[in-house]
Every structure is written in C-alpha cells, then in structure tokens.
XYZ file of C-alpha atoms in Angstrom:
306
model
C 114.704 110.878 78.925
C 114.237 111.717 82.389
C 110.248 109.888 82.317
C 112.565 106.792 80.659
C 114.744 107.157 84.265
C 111.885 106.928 86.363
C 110.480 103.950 84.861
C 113.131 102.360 85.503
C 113.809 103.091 88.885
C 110.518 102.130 89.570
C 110.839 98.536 87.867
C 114.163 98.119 89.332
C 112.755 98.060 92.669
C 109.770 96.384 91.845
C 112.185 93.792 90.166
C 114.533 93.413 93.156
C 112.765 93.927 96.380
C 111.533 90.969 96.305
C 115.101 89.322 95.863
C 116.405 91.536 99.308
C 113.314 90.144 100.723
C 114.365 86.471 99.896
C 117.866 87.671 101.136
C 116.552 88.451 104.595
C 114.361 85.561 105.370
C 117.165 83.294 104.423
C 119.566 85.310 106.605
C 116.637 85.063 109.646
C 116.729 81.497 109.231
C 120.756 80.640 109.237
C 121.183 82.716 112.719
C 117.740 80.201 113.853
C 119.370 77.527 112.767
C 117.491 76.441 110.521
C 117.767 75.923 106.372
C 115.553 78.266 105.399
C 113.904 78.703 102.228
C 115.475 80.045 99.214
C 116.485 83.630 98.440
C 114.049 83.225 95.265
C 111.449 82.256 96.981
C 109.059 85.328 97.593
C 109.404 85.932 93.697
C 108.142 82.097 93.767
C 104.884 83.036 96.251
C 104.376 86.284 93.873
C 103.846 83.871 90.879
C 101.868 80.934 92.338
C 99.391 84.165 94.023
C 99.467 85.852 90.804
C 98.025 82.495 89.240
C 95.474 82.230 91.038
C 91.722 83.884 91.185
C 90.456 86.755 92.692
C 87.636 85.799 95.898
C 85.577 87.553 98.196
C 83.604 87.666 101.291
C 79.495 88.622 100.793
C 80.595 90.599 103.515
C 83.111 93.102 101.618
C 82.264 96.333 99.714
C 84.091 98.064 96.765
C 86.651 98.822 99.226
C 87.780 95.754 99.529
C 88.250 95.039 95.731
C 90.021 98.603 94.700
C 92.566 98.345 98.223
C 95.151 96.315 96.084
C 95.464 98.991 93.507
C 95.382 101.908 95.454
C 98.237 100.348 97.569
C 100.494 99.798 94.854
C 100.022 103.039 92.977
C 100.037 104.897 96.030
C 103.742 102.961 96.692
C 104.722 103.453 93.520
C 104.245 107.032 93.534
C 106.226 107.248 97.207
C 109.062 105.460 95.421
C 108.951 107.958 91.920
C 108.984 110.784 93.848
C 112.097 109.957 96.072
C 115.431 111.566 93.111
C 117.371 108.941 92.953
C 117.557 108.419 88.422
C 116.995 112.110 88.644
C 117.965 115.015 90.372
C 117.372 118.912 90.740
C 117.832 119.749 87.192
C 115.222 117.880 86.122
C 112.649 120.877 86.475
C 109.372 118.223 86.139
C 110.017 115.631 88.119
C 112.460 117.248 90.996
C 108.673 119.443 91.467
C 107.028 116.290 92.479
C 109.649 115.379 94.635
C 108.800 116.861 97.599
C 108.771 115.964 101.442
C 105.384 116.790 101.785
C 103.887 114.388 99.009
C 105.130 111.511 100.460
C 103.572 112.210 103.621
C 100.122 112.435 101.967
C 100.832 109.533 99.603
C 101.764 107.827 103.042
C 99.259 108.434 104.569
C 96.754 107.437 101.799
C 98.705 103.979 101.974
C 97.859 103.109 105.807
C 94.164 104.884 105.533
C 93.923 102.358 102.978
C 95.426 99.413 104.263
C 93.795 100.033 107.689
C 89.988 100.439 106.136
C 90.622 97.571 103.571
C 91.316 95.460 106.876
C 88.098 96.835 108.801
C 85.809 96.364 105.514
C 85.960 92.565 105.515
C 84.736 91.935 108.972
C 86.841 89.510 110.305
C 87.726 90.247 113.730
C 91.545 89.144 113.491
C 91.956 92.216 110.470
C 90.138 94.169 112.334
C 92.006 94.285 115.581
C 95.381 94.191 113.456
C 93.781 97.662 111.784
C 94.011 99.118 114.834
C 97.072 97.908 115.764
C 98.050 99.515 112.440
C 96.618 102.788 113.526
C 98.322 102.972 116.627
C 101.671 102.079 115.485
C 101.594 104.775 112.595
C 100.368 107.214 115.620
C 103.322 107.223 116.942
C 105.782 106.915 114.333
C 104.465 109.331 112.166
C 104.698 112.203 114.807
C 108.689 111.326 115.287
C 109.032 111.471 111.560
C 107.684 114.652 110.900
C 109.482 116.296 114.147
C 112.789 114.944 112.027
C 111.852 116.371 108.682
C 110.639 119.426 110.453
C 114.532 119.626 111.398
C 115.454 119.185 107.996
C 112.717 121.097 106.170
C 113.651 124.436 108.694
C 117.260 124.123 108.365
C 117.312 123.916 104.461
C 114.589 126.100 103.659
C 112.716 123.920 101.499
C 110.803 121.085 101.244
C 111.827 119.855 98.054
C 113.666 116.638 98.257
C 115.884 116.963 95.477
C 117.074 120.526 96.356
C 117.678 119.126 99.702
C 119.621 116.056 98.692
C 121.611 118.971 96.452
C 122.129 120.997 99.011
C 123.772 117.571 101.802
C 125.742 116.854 99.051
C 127.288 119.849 98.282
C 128.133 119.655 102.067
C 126.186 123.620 102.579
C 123.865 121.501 104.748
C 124.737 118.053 106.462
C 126.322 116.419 109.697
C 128.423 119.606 110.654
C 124.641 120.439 112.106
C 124.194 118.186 115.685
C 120.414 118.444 114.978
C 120.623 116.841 111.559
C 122.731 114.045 112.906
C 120.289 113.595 115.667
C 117.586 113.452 113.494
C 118.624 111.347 110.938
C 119.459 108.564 114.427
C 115.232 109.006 115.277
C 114.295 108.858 111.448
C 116.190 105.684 110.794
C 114.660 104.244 113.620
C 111.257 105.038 112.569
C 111.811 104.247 109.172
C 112.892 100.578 110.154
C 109.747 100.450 111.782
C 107.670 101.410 109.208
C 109.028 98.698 107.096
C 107.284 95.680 109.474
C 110.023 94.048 111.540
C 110.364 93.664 115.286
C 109.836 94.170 117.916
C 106.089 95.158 116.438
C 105.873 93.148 113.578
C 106.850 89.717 112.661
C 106.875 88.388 109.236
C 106.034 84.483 110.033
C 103.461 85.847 111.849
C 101.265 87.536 109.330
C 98.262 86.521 110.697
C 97.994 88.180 114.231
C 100.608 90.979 114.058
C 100.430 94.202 111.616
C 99.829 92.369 108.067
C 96.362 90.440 109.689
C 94.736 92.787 108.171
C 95.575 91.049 104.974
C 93.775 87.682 106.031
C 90.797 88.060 104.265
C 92.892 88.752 100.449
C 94.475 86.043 98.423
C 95.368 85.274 94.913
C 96.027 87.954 92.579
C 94.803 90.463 94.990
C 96.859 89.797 97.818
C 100.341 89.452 95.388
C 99.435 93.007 94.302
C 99.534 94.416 97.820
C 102.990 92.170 98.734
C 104.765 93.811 95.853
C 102.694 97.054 97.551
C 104.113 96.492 101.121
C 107.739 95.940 99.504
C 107.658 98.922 97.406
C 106.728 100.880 100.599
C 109.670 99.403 102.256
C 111.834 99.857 99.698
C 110.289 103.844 99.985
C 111.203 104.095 103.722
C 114.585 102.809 103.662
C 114.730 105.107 100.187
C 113.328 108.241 102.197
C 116.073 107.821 105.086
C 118.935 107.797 102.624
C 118.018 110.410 99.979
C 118.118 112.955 102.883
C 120.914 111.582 105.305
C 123.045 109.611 102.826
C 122.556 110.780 99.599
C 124.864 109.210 96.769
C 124.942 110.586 93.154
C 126.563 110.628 90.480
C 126.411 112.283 87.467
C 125.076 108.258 85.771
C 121.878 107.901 86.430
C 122.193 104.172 86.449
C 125.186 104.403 88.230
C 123.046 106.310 91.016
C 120.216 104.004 91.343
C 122.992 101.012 91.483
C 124.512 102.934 94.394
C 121.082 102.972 95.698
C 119.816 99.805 95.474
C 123.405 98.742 97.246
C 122.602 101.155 100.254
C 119.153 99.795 100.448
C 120.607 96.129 100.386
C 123.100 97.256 103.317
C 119.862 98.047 105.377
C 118.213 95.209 104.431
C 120.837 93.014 105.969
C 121.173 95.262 109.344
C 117.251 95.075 109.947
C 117.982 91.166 109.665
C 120.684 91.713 112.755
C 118.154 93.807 114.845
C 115.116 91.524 113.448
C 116.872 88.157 114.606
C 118.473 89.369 117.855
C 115.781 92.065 119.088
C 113.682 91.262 121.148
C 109.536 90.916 120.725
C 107.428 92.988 122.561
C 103.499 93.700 122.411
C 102.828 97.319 120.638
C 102.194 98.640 123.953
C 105.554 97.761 125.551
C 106.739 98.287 122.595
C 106.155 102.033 122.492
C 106.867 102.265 125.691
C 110.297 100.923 125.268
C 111.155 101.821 122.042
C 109.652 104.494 120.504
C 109.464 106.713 123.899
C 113.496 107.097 123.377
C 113.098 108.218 119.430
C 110.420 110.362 120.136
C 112.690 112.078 122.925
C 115.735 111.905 120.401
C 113.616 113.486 117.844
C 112.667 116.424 120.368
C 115.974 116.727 121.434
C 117.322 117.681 117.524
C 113.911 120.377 117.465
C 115.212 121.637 120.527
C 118.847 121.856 119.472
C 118.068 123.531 115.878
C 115.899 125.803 118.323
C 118.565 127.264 119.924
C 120.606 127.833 116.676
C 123.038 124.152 117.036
C-alpha cells in the first residue's frame, strides 16, 4: 500500500506542477501589466512538444539522446524519496529517504544537465553550462552547511526520522541554529528552482535553461516536466525539514503539501516580479554572500551548543 502512496505522490506532482507553473507566469504577467497567457498553458506547450519528433545535431553523442531520461528519473527519484504519502513507519521506503540521496541524485541532475548542454556544441549551451556550474557552486555549499545543522543536531540523516522528530517538537525552532538555517536553505532552495535574480524564465535562451537550446520535441517536454519535478523537489526538501505537515491520511498529507508548495509558488512570483536582475557574478556577490554568511552563522551557533 505504501508503493501505491508513492505513485501517487509522484503523479500528483507530475500532474500539477505544471498547473502552479501556469499559475505563476500568469501572476508575472498581471503585476507587468500585461494579459498573460493562460494558467493551462504550459500543460498546452507539454502536449504540442510531446507531438512532435525527436532531432539532432551530427554534432551530438549518446549523451545527448539519454539526458532527457536521466533528468526525469533522476527528479523523480528526488521527489519519491522526500516522506510526504509516507512516513517513518514505513520501514522500506522511510530507508530511501535520506538527506544524503538527494544530494547525490542532485547532483547527478546538474552533472547531467550541464554535460548534455556542453555535448551539442553550440556556444550559447555551452556558456549557459557553465553558468550552471557556477551557480550550483555556490548554492550547493550553503545547502549542505544548513543540513549539516540539521543532520548534527538530530543525529540522523534520515529524512523521515527527522521530519518525526520537528514534529513531535523534540527538535525544531526552540533551536536559533535551526531557525537560521532553515532562513539560508529557503533562500537557496528558491534559487535552485530558476527564478531571479539568476535566472529568468522568458529568457530561456541566454540565462541558466540555454543549455536546453539545442533539444526540442519530445525530448525537450521530457526534461520541462524534469526541471518542474526538481522544483517541485526543492521547494519539497525545504518544507519536509522546516515545515513539516502530517497527518495520519496520507492523501490528506500530500494535499497539505501540494498547498504549501502552491504558497511558495506564489511568493517566488512576489520576489520574481519585484527583485531585481543581476548578472551571476553580482549576483553572488549580492545575494548569495549574505546566505552563505547566514548559513555559517547557524554552524557557528550549533557550535557553541545554541
């Protein structure tokens, strides 16, 4: 029963992301001003991709034709292994759901997305590949520092004991470095879902996702429902260990989650619309300076015992 949970957690979001991603582009557009297209319309691109063939450059290897599918299993498995249908007392799956396996899987998603850029040899990916690189450089360092926080002060790496243990309240916001982690992972974890100030999303082409502008068709529908999955993940990874909801329903819990997820959704609209655009070298310099020192800061505090 619990395999017949995960399923559909994992169709639920493949099902709805792209509905919270028609939400927020039609949000972007009312504060521009402008009409905007529908809130159905990325399930609308998905289909008129999916109809369509599969081409390639002479120039492309093998990588280039398995990077689709190894992006969206790679997200899928991020998103099965965050508990949200299931939970500690599910002995199979609450083993796989552990910090450090979506690190790797995460990893194995930009490696991939990166080199699947760099193999087609068009300049434009190939500069966005590296712009990919840089960006995960930097935020994966503040992530781990947070869930190095998190992992210390519970004693485990296990996500669902974890999530157990905030909810219970043994382990939670009575801890000043949890809270001031969870402030640096958020931030990072917007990030990682491709907004600004480094990405942009009407500007595919010569931000973070130009290393997609070799793909199209069927191929390049596969790794959208990819990149939403792994947003869905991110926003998913922030709240199953800062703001865990459960109940005892499994439906009931992924509802709760998918509301949550929805709520972030429409704040990285707010920060997306009124932030302000910056090159991914001011950017870090700006931005992601401050959450690395907030990051340090909660190390330092758990540290010395606070």
């Amino acid at each position: 029963m619990d395999f017949f949970y995960l399923l559909l957690q994992l169709i639920s979001a493949i099902l709805v992301a792209p509905l919270f991603d028609g939400i927020s582009r039609k949000l972007r557009a009312k504060f521009q001003s402008r009409v905007g297209p529908s809130i159905f319309q990325t399930y609308r691109d998905l289909l008129k991709l999916l109809k369509r063939g599969r081409t390639k450059s002479h120039s492309t290897s093998y990588i280039y034709q398995i990077a689709p599918y190894v992006l969206f299993v790679s997200a899928a498995a991020m998103f099965c292994a965050l508990p949200i249908a299931y939970d500690i007392r599910s002995s199979v799956l609450s083993q796989f759901s552990d910090i450090f396996v979506l690190l790797y899987l995460g990893a194995l998603f930009r490696f991939m997305f990166i080199i699947a850029g760099i193999d087609t040899a068009n300049p434009f990916a190939g500069v966005s590949a590296s712009r990919e690189g840089t960006l995960g450089f930097y935020t994966e360092e503040i992530a781990v520092i947070c869930l190095v926080v998190v992992m210390m002060g519970t004693g485990s790496t296990n996500l669902a004991y974890i999530t157990n243990l905030v909810q219970e309240g043994q382990y939670g916001y009575a801890f000043p470095s949890f809270s001031i982690a969870a402030t640096a992972f958020l931030w990072v974890m917007y990030v990682e879902t491709g907004r600004k100030p480094y990405d942009l999303a009407e500007a595919e082409q010569e931000l973070q996702e130009g290393v997609l502008g070799e793909y199209c068709g069927k191929d390049l529908a596969i790794i959208d429902v990819a990149i939403l999955l792994k947003q869905f993940t991110m926003l998913g990874f922030f709240l199953v260990i800062f703001i865990p909801w459960s109940f005892e329903n499994p439906i009931l819990s992924l509802i709760a989650f998918l509301a949550e997820v929805g709520f972030l959704y429409v704040m990285g609209v707010f920060i997306d619309n009124f932030g302000p655009r910056f090159t991914v070298n001011n950017g870090i310099k700006r931005t992601m300076l401050f959450a690395l020192a907030i990051s340090c800061t909660s190390l330092l505090l758990y540290i010395m015992g606070i």
